[in-house]
CSV table of C-alpha atoms in Angstrom, one decimal:
chain,number,residue,atom,x,y,z
A,1167,MET,CA,40.8,25.0,-3.9
A,1168,ALA,CA,43.3,23.0,-5.9
A,1169,ASP,CA,41.6,21.2,-8.8
A,1170,THR,CA,43.6,18.0,-8.2
A,1171,THR,CA,42.1,17.4,-4.7
A,1172,LEU,CA,38.5,18.0,-5.8
A,1173,THR,CA,36.3,15.0,-5.0
A,1174,ARG,CA,33.0,13.9,-6.4
A,1175,GLU,CA,31.5,14.2,-2.9
A,1176,GLN,CA,32.7,17.8,-2.6
A,1177,ILE,CA,31.0,18.7,-5.8
A,1178,LEU,CA,27.8,17.0,-4.8
A,1179,GLU,CA,27.8,18.8,-1.5
A,1180,ALA,CA,28.4,22.2,-3.2
A,1181,ALA,CA,25.7,21.4,-5.8
A,1182,GLU,CA,23.1,20.7,-3.2
A,1183,ASP,CA,24.0,23.9,-1.4
A,1184,VAL,CA,23.8,25.9,-4.7
A,1185,LEU,CA,20.5,24.3,-5.6
A,1186,ARG,CA,19.0,25.1,-2.2
A,1187,ARG,CA,20.3,28.8,-2.4
A,1188,PHE,CA,19.5,29.7,-6.0
A,1189,GLY,CA,16.6,27.2,-6.6
A,1190,PRO,CA,16.6,24.4,-9.1
A,1191,ALA,CA,15.4,26.7,-12.0
A,1192,LYS,CA,18.4,29.1,-11.7
A,1193,ALA,CA,21.4,27.0,-10.3
A,1194,THR,CA,24.1,26.4,-12.9
A,1195,VAL,CA,27.4,24.4,-13.1
A,1196,VAL,CA,29.2,27.7,-13.1
A,1197,ASP,CA,27.6,28.6,-9.7
A,1198,VAL,CA,28.8,25.2,-8.3
A,1199,ALA,CA,32.3,25.8,-9.6
A,1200,ARG,CA,32.4,29.3,-8.2
A,1201,ALA,CA,31.2,28.0,-4.8
A,1202,LEU,CA,34.1,25.6,-4.8
A,1203,GLY,CA,36.6,28.2,-6.1
A,1204,VAL,CA,37.4,26.0,-9.2
A,1205,SER,CA,36.8,26.3,-13.0
A,1206,HIS,CA,33.7,24.8,-14.4
A,1207,GLY,CA,36.0,22.5,-16.4
A,1208,SER,CA,37.0,20.9,-13.1
A,1209,VAL,CA,33.4,20.1,-12.3
A,1210,TYR,CA,32.9,18.7,-15.8
A,1211,ARG,CA,35.8,16.3,-15.3
A,1212,HIS,CA,33.6,14.6,-12.7
A,1213,PHE,CA,30.2,15.1,-14.2
A,1214,ALA,CA,29.8,15.0,-18.0
A,1215,SER,CA,26.9,17.5,-18.0
A,1216,LYS,CA,24.6,19.6,-15.8
A,1217,VAL,CA,22.0,16.8,-16.2
A,1218,ALA,CA,24.4,14.2,-15.0
A,1219,LEU,CA,25.3,16.4,-11.9
A,1220,ARG,CA,21.6,16.9,-11.0
A,1221,GLU,CA,21.0,13.2,-11.4
A,1222,ALA,CA,23.9,12.4,-9.1
A,1223,VAL,CA,22.6,15.0,-6.5
A,1224,THR,CA,19.1,13.3,-6.6
A,1225,GLU,CA,20.6,9.9,-6.2
A,1226,ARG,CA,22.6,11.0,-3.2
A,1227,TRP,CA,19.6,12.5,-1.6
A,1228,LEU,CA,17.5,9.3,-2.0
A,1229,GLU,CA,20.4,7.2,-0.8
A,1230,ARG,CA,20.6,9.2,2.4
A,1231,ALA,CA,16.8,9.3,2.8
A,1232,HIS,CA,16.7,5.5,2.6
A,1233,GLY,CA,20.0,5.0,4.4
A,1234,GLU,CA,18.6,3.3,7.6
A,1235,LEU,CA,16.5,0.8,5.8
A,1236,PRO,CA,19.1,-2.0,4.9
A,1237,ALA,CA,19.8,-2.5,8.6
A,1238,VAL,CA,16.1,-3.0,9.2
A,1239,VAL,CA,15.8,-5.5,6.4
A,1240,ASP,CA,18.8,-7.5,7.9
A,1241,ALA,CA,17.8,-7.3,11.5
A,1242,ASP,CA,17.2,-10.4,13.6
A,1243,ASP,CA,13.5,-9.5,14.4
A,1244,PRO,CA,10.7,-11.6,13.1
A,1245,ALA,CA,9.5,-10.6,9.6
A,1246,PRO,CA,6.2,-9.0,10.8
A,1247,GLN,CA,8.2,-6.7,13.2
A,1248,ARG,CA,10.7,-5.9,10.5
A,1249,LEU,CA,8.0,-5.0,8.0
A,1250,ARG,CA,6.4,-2.6,10.6
A,1251,THR,CA,9.8,-1.1,11.5
A,1252,TRP,CA,10.7,-0.7,7.8
A,1253,ALA,CA,7.5,1.2,7.1
A,1254,HIS,CA,7.9,3.5,10.2
A,1255,THR,CA,11.6,4.1,9.4
A,1256,LEU,CA,10.8,5.1,5.8
A,1257,HIS,CA,8.0,7.3,7.0
A,1258,ARG,CA,10.1,9.0,9.7
A,1259,ALA,CA,13.0,9.6,7.3
A,1260,LYS,CA,10.7,11.3,4.7
A,1261,ARG,CA,8.8,13.2,7.3
A,1262,GLY,CA,11.9,14.5,9.0
A,1263,ARG,CA,13.3,15.8,5.7
A,1264,ALA,CA,10.0,17.4,4.8
A,1265,LEU,CA,9.4,19.2,8.1
A,1266,ASP,CA,13.0,20.0,9.2
A,1267,ASP,CA,14.2,21.6,5.9
A,1268,PRO,CA,11.2,22.4,3.8
A,1269,GLU,CA,13.3,24.5,1.4
A,1270,LEU,CA,15.7,21.7,0.6
A,1271,PHE,CA,12.7,19.3,0.4
A,1272,ALA,CA,10.9,21.5,-2.2
A,1273,THR,CA,14.2,21.6,-4.2
A,1274,TYR,CA,14.3,17.8,-4.2
A,1275,LEU,CA,10.6,17.6,-5.2
A,1276,VAL,CA,11.7,19.4,-8.4
A,1277,LEU,CA,14.8,17.3,-8.9
A,1278,VAL,CA,12.8,14.1,-8.3
A,1279,ARG,CA,10.3,15.1,-11.0
A,1280,GLU,CA,13.0,15.8,-13.6
A,1281,ASN,CA,15.0,12.6,-12.8
A,1282,SER,CA,12.1,10.1,-12.8
A,1283,HIS,CA,14.4,7.2,-13.9
A,1284,VAL,CA,16.7,7.7,-10.9
A,1285,VAL,CA,13.6,7.7,-8.6
A,1286,ARG,CA,12.2,4.6,-10.2
A,1287,ALA,CA,15.4,2.7,-9.6
A,1288,SER,CA,15.3,3.9,-6.0
A,1289,LEU,CA,11.7,2.8,-5.5
A,1290,ASP,CA,12.4,-0.6,-7.1
A,1291,GLU,CA,15.2,-1.0,-4.5
A,1292,LEU,CA,12.6,-0.3,-1.7
A,1293,VAL,CA,10.3,-3.0,-3.2
A,1294,THR,CA,13.2,-5.4,-3.3
A,1295,GLN,CA,13.8,-4.7,0.4
A,1296,LEU,CA,10.2,-5.5,1.1
A,1297,SER,CA,10.5,-8.7,-1.0
A,1298,ARG,CA,13.4,-9.8,1.2
A,1299,ILE,CA,11.4,-9.2,4.4
A,1300,ILE,CA,8.3,-11.0,3.0
A,1301,ALA,CA,10.4,-14.0,1.7
A,1302,ALA,CA,12.0,-14.3,5.1
A,1303,GLY,CA,8.6,-14.3,6.7
A,1304,VAL,CA,7.3,-17.0,4.3
A,1305,ALA,CA,10.4,-19.1,5.0
A,1306,ALA,CA,9.8,-18.8,8.8
A,1307,GLY,CA,6.1,-19.6,8.5
A,1308,ASP,CA,5.0,-16.1,9.6
A,1309,PHE,CA,3.7,-15.0,6.2
A,1310,ALA,CA,1.9,-16.7,3.3
A,1311,ALA,CA,2.5,-15.2,-0.2
A,1312,ASP,CA,2.1,-16.9,-3.6
A,1313,ASP,CA,4.1,-14.3,-5.5
A,1314,VAL,CA,6.5,-12.5,-3.2
A,1315,PRO,CA,7.6,-9.7,-5.6
A,1316,ALA,CA,4.0,-8.9,-6.5
A,1317,THR,CA,3.0,-8.9,-2.8
A,1318,ALA,CA,5.9,-6.6,-2.0
A,1319,ARG,CA,4.8,-4.2,-4.6
A,1320,ALA,CA,1.2,-4.3,-3.2
A,1321,VAL,CA,2.5,-3.5,0.3
A,1322,PHE,CA,4.6,-0.7,-1.1
A,1323,HIS,CA,1.5,0.7,-3.0
A,1324,ALA,CA,-0.7,0.3,0.1
A,1325,THR,CA,1.7,2.6,2.1
A,1326,VAL,CA,2.4,5.4,-0.3
A,1327,LEU,CA,0.4,7.9,1.8
A,1328,PHE,CA,3.2,7.6,4.4
A,1329,HIS,CA,6.3,7.8,2.3
A,1330,ASP,CA,5.4,9.6,-1.0
A,1331,PRO,CA,6.5,13.3,-0.8
A,1332,ALA,CA,3.1,14.2,-2.4
A,1333,TYR,CA,1.6,13.7,1.1
A,1334,ALA,CA,4.3,15.6,3.0
A,1335,ALA,CA,1.7,18.3,4.0
A,1336,MET,CA,-0.3,15.6,5.9
A,1337,TRP,CA,2.7,14.4,8.0
A,1338,ASP,CA,2.7,17.0,10.7
A,1339,ASP,CA,-0.7,15.6,11.8
A,1340,PRO,CA,0.1,13.7,15.1
A,1341,GLU,CA,-2.4,11.0,14.0
A,1342,THR,CA,-0.2,10.0,11.0
A,1343,GLY,CA,1.9,7.4,12.9
A,1344,ARG,CA,-1.2,5.7,14.3
A,1345,GLN,CA,-2.8,5.7,10.8
A,1346,LEU,CA,0.3,4.0,9.4
A,1347,ASP,CA,0.0,1.4,12.1
A,1348,ALA,CA,-3.6,0.7,11.2
A,1349,VAL,CA,-2.6,0.1,7.5
A,1350,VAL,CA,0.4,-2.1,8.7
A,1351,ASP,CA,-2.0,-4.1,10.9
A,1352,LEU,CA,-4.3,-4.7,7.9
A,1353,ILE,CA,-1.3,-5.7,5.8
A,1354,LEU,CA,0.2,-8.0,8.5
A,1355,THR,CA,-3.2,-9.8,9.0
A,1356,GLY,CA,-3.4,-10.1,5.2
A,1357,LEU,CA,0.0,-11.8,5.1
A,1358,ARG,CA,-0.6,-14.2,7.9
A,1359,PRO,CA,-0.8,-17.9,6.9
A,1360,ARG,CA,-4.1,-19.7,7.4
B,1243,MET,CA,-31.5,35.1,-20.2
B,1244,ALA,CA,-34.2,36.4,-17.8
B,1245,ASP,CA,-32.7,36.7,-14.3
B,1246,THR,CA,-35.9,35.2,-12.8
B,1247,THR,CA,-35.4,31.9,-14.5
B,1248,LEU,CA,-31.7,31.6,-13.7
B,1249,THR,CA,-31.1,28.4,-11.6
B,1250,ARG,CA,-28.2,27.5,-9.4
B,1251,GLU,CA,-27.4,24.6,-11.7
B,1252,GLN,CA,-27.1,26.8,-14.7
B,1253,ILE,CA,-24.7,29.1,-12.9
B,1254,LEU,CA,-22.6,26.1,-11.8
B,1255,GLU,CA,-22.6,24.8,-15.4
B,1256,ALA,CA,-21.5,28.2,-16.8
B,1257,ALA,CA,-18.9,28.6,-14.0
B,1258,GLU,CA,-17.3,25.2,-14.8
B,1259,ASP,CA,-17.1,26.2,-18.5
B,1260,VAL,CA,-15.6,29.6,-17.7
B,1261,LEU,CA,-13.1,28.0,-15.3
B,1262,ARG,CA,-12.0,25.5,-17.9
B,1263,ARG,CA,-11.7,28.2,-20.7
B,1264,PHE,CA,-10.0,31.0,-18.7
B,1265,GLY,CA,-8.2,28.9,-16.1
B,1266,PRO,CA,-8.8,29.1,-12.3
B,1267,ALA,CA,-6.4,32.0,-11.9
B,1268,LYS,CA,-8.3,34.3,-14.2
B,1269,ALA,CA,-11.9,33.3,-14.2
B,1270,THR,CA,-14.2,35.9,-12.4
B,1271,VAL,CA,-17.8,36.1,-11.5
B,1272,VAL,CA,-18.3,38.8,-14.2
B,1273,ASP,CA,-17.1,36.2,-16.8
B,1274,VAL,CA,-19.7,33.8,-15.5
B,1275,ALA,CA,-22.4,36.4,-15.6
B,1276,ARG,CA,-21.4,37.4,-19.1
B,1277,ALA,CA,-21.5,33.8,-20.3
B,1278,LEU,CA,-25.0,33.6,-19.0
B,1279,GLY,CA,-26.1,37.0,-20.4
B,1280,VAL,CA,-27.1,38.2,-16.9
B,1281,SER,CA,-25.7,40.9,-14.5
B,1282,HIS,CA,-23.1,39.8,-11.9
B,1283,GLY,CA,-25.7,40.7,-9.3
B,1284,SER,CA,-27.9,37.8,-10.5
B,1285,VAL,CA,-25.1,35.4,-9.9
B,1286,TYR,CA,-24.5,36.9,-6.4
B,1287,ARG,CA,-28.2,36.3,-5.6
B,1288,HIS,CA,-27.4,32.5,-5.7
B,1289,PHE,CA,-23.8,32.6,-4.5
B,1290,ALA,CA,-22.7,35.1,-1.8
B,1291,SER,CA,-19.1,35.4,-3.1
B,1292,LYS,CA,-16.7,34.1,-5.7
B,1293,VAL,CA,-15.3,31.8,-3.0
B,1294,ALA,CA,-18.8,30.4,-2.4
B,1295,LEU,CA,-19.3,29.8,-6.1
B,1296,ARG,CA,-15.9,28.0,-6.6
B,1297,GLU,CA,-16.7,25.9,-3.5
B,1298,ALA,CA,-20.0,24.9,-5.0
B,1299,VAL,CA,-18.4,24.0,-8.4
B,1300,THR,CA,-15.9,21.9,-6.6
B,1301,GLU,CA,-18.6,20.1,-4.6
B,1302,ARG,CA,-20.6,19.4,-7.7
B,1303,TRP,CA,-17.5,17.9,-9.5
B,1304,LEU,CA,-16.8,15.6,-6.5
B,1305,GLU,CA,-20.4,14.6,-6.3
B,1306,ARG,CA,-20.4,13.6,-10.0
B,1307,ALA,CA,-17.1,11.9,-9.7
B,1308,HIS,CA,-18.4,9.8,-6.8
B,1309,GLY,CA,-21.9,9.4,-8.2
B,1310,GLU,CA,-21.8,5.7,-8.9
B,1311,LEU,CA,-20.6,4.7,-5.5
B,1312,PRO,CA,-23.8,4.7,-3.3
B,1313,ALA,CA,-25.3,2.0,-5.6
B,1314,VAL,CA,-22.2,-0.2,-5.1
B,1315,VAL,CA,-22.5,0.3,-1.3
B,1316,ASP,CA,-26.2,-0.7,-1.4
B,1317,ALA,CA,-25.8,-3.7,-3.8
B,1318,ASP,CA,-26.8,-7.2,-2.8
B,1319,ASP,CA,-23.4,-8.7,-3.4
B,1320,PRO,CA,-21.3,-10.1,-0.5
B,1321,ALA,CA,-19.3,-7.4,1.3
B,1322,PRO,CA,-15.9,-8.6,-0.1
B,1323,GLN,CA,-17.2,-8.3,-3.6
B,1324,ARG,CA,-18.7,-4.9,-2.8
B,1325,LEU,CA,-15.5,-3.6,-1.4
B,1326,ARG,CA,-13.6,-4.7,-4.5
B,1327,THR,CA,-16.2,-3.2,-6.9
B,1328,TRP,CA,-16.2,0.1,-4.8
B,1329,ALA,CA,-12.4,0.5,-5.1
B,1330,HIS,CA,-12.5,-0.2,-8.9
B,1331,THR,CA,-15.5,2.1,-9.5
B,1332,LEU,CA,-13.8,4.9,-7.7
B,1333,HIS,CA,-10.5,4.3,-9.5
B,1334,ARG,CA,-12.3,4.2,-12.9
B,1335,ALA,CA,-14.3,7.4,-12.2
B,1336,LYS,CA,-11.1,9.3,-11.3
B,1337,ARG,CA,-9.1,7.7,-14.1
B,1338,GLY,CA,-11.8,8.5,-16.7
B,1339,ARG,CA,-11.9,12.2,-15.7
B,1340,ALA,CA,-8.1,12.5,-15.7
B,1341,LEU,CA,-7.5,10.9,-19.1
B,1342,ASP,CA,-10.6,12.0,-21.0
B,1343,ASP,CA,-10.5,15.7,-20.2
B,1344,PRO,CA,-7.1,16.6,-18.8
B,1345,GLU,CA,-7.7,20.3,-19.0
B,1346,LEU,CA,-10.8,20.2,-16.8
B,1347,PHE,CA,-9.0,17.8,-14.5
B,1348,ALA,CA,-6.1,20.2,-14.1
B,1349,THR,CA,-8.6,23.0,-13.3
B,1350,TYR,CA,-10.2,20.8,-10.6
B,1351,LEU,CA,-6.8,20.0,-9.1
B,1352,VAL,CA,-6.4,23.8,-8.4
B,1353,LEU,CA,-10.0,24.1,-7.1
B,1354,VAL,CA,-9.5,21.0,-4.9
B,1355,ARG,CA,-6.4,22.5,-3.3
B,1356,GLU,CA,-8.1,25.8,-2.5
B,1357,ASN,CA,-11.3,24.2,-1.1
B,1358,SER,CA,-9.7,21.6,1.1
B,1359,HIS,CA,-12.7,21.6,3.6
B,1360,VAL,CA,-15.1,20.7,0.8
B,1361,VAL,CA,-12.7,17.9,-0.3
B,1362,ARG,CA,-12.3,16.7,3.3
B,1363,ALA,CA,-16.1,16.4,3.7
B,1364,SER,CA,-16.2,14.4,0.4
B,1365,LEU,CA,-13.4,12.1,1.5
B,1366,ASP,CA,-15.1,11.5,4.9
B,1367,GLU,CA,-18.2,10.5,3.0
B,1368,LEU,CA,-16.2,7.9,1.0
B,1369,VAL,CA,-14.8,6.5,4.3
B,1370,THR,CA,-18.4,6.3,5.6
B,1371,GLN,CA,-19.3,4.3,2.6
B,1372,LEU,CA,-16.4,1.9,3.2
B,1373,SER,CA,-17.6,1.7,6.9
B,1374,ARG,CA,-21.0,0.6,5.7
B,1375,ILE,CA,-19.5,-2.2,3.5
B,1376,ILE,CA,-17.2,-3.4,6.3
B,1377,ALA,CA,-20.0,-3.3,8.9
B,1378,ALA,CA,-22.2,-5.4,6.6
B,1379,GLY,CA,-19.3,-7.8,6.1
B,1380,VAL,CA,-18.8,-8.1,9.9
B,1381,ALA,CA,-22.5,-8.7,10.3
B,1382,ALA,CA,-22.5,-11.5,7.7
B,1383,GLY,CA,-19.4,-13.1,9.1
B,1384,ASP,CA,-17.3,-12.3,6.0
B,1385,PHE,CA,-15.1,-9.8,7.8
B,1386,ALA,CA,-13.6,-9.3,11.3
B,1387,ALA,CA,-12.9,-5.8,12.4
B,1388,ASP,CA,-12.7,-4.5,16.0
B,1389,ASP,CA,-13.1,-0.8,15.1
B,1390,VAL,CA,-15.0,-0.5,11.8
B,1391,PRO,CA,-14.5,3.3,11.2
B,1392,ALA,CA,-10.7,3.0,11.9
B,1393,THR,CA,-10.5,0.0,9.6
B,1394,ALA,CA,-12.5,1.8,6.9
B,1395,ARG,CA,-10.0,4.7,7.1
B,1396,ALA,CA,-7.1,2.3,6.9
B,1397,VAL,CA,-8.6,0.7,3.7
B,1398,PHE,CA,-9.1,4.2,2.3
B,1399,HIS,CA,-5.5,5.1,3.1
B,1400,ALA,CA,-4.2,1.8,1.6
B,1401,THR,CA,-5.8,2.6,-1.8
B,1402,VAL,CA,-4.9,6.3,-2.3
B,1403,LEU,CA,-2.6,5.4,-5.1
B,1404,PHE,CA,-5.7,4.4,-7.2
B,1405,HIS,CA,-8.0,7.3,-6.4
B,1406,ASP,CA,-5.9,10.4,-5.4
B,1407,PRO,CA,-5.5,12.8,-8.4
B,1408,ALA,CA,-1.9,13.2,-7.3
B,1409,TYR,CA,-1.3,9.8,-9.0
B,1410,ALA,CA,-3.3,10.5,-12.2
B,1411,ALA,CA,-0.1,10.4,-14.3
B,1412,MET,CA,0.3,6.7,-13.4
B,1413,TRP,CA,-3.2,5.6,-14.4
B,1414,ASP,CA,-2.7,5.2,-18.1
B,1415,ASP,CA,-0.3,2.3,-17.2
B,1416,PRO,CA,-2.4,-0.9,-18.2
B,1417,GLU,CA,-0.9,-2.6,-15.1
B,1418,THR,CA,-2.8,-0.2,-12.7
B,1419,GLY,CA,-6.0,-2.3,-12.5
B,1420,ARG,CA,-4.1,-5.4,-11.7
B,1421,GLN,CA,-2.1,-3.5,-9.1
B,1422,LEU,CA,-5.3,-2.3,-7.5
B,1423,ASP,CA,-6.5,-5.9,-7.4
B,1424,ALA,CA,-3.3,-7.0,-5.6
B,1425,VAL,CA,-3.8,-4.3,-2.9
B,1426,VAL,CA,-7.5,-5.3,-2.6
B,1427,ASP,CA,-6.5,-9.0,-2.3
B,1428,LEU,CA,-4.2,-8.0,0.6
B,1429,ILE,CA,-6.9,-6.0,2.3
B,1430,LEU,CA,-9.6,-8.7,1.9
B,1431,THR,CA,-7.3,-11.3,3.3
B,1432,GLY,CA,-6.6,-8.9,6.2
B,1433,LEU,CA,-10.3,-8.5,6.9
B,1434,ARG,CA,-11.2,-12.2,6.8
B,1435,PRO,CA,-12.2,-13.7,10.2
B,1436,ARG,CA,-10.0,-16.4,11.6
């Protein structure tokens, strides 16, 4: 491949593939360059270090995993429905990744642990999405919340069982979807104005 | 030590100590017997196998970790207060173990993973305790719940962040107690009758 046409996206794609094949402990920038047929200098022109490349791979994975959520936040449905759909969409996205490609999922569990600041930013973005849904619900009279960001964080914390990869082993239980609904029911009743 | 006076509790105590010192991967029944100054046959008279011994050690650890909870369930306080105290008591018990003796805690994380049926029984007992608090609240008119056991499970699921050892690394954050209160507020509002 000619170095001049090498894109950031191509490098990230190749890096993901190398990480999955060699494992996060062994994969190197040289492996990524070799997979692309370029020099490792070409990779370093896009990513200053191996650390920067792994961070970018992690960021891309999280962006894709959470890709359907903005449309849910911006939907025309009433806020209670949006909150429920948001929780199920996030659960399904994580569950799908864990069950369909366990090897890649295990790779990302390692990357997520080593790039905790990237993950924190991503989780903060999810809490911000919940804040927008809850604020819309308050404005429409569907929800009552004194402190919207704090309430959004509590809702996020109350649903970790259904989106935190730590629980991936539980998600092939067919009861999981119903259990998420039970938690969402409790949350929605808790948010209803009196 | 004379074999005839050897008690089950002494063996469990020694086994915990051996597990902590040698690590769960290396500790053997012979190590436990040696620590007690008895033959391994004496240990096997109380525990049929190494597996049975490790299960019993795990059970004992969980019983101690959850030891303060029955008194909270049976207290005279109104159910909403009992539910809040129960959640904080469980959180504090787990947090204390994780932060005060991280080595033993890490040992138990391994045991807990290999004895998942022992853990499941222990978690079911916790959900039963929550059911009793919620049923008392329904009887007193403090709570509304159509299906008490399902509601208890949802409350348990909504609070995993504060009692599941998977989150132990988060618990030295001084915000954690307040975050648990925010989730409990949401739950208690969700349980209030209308």
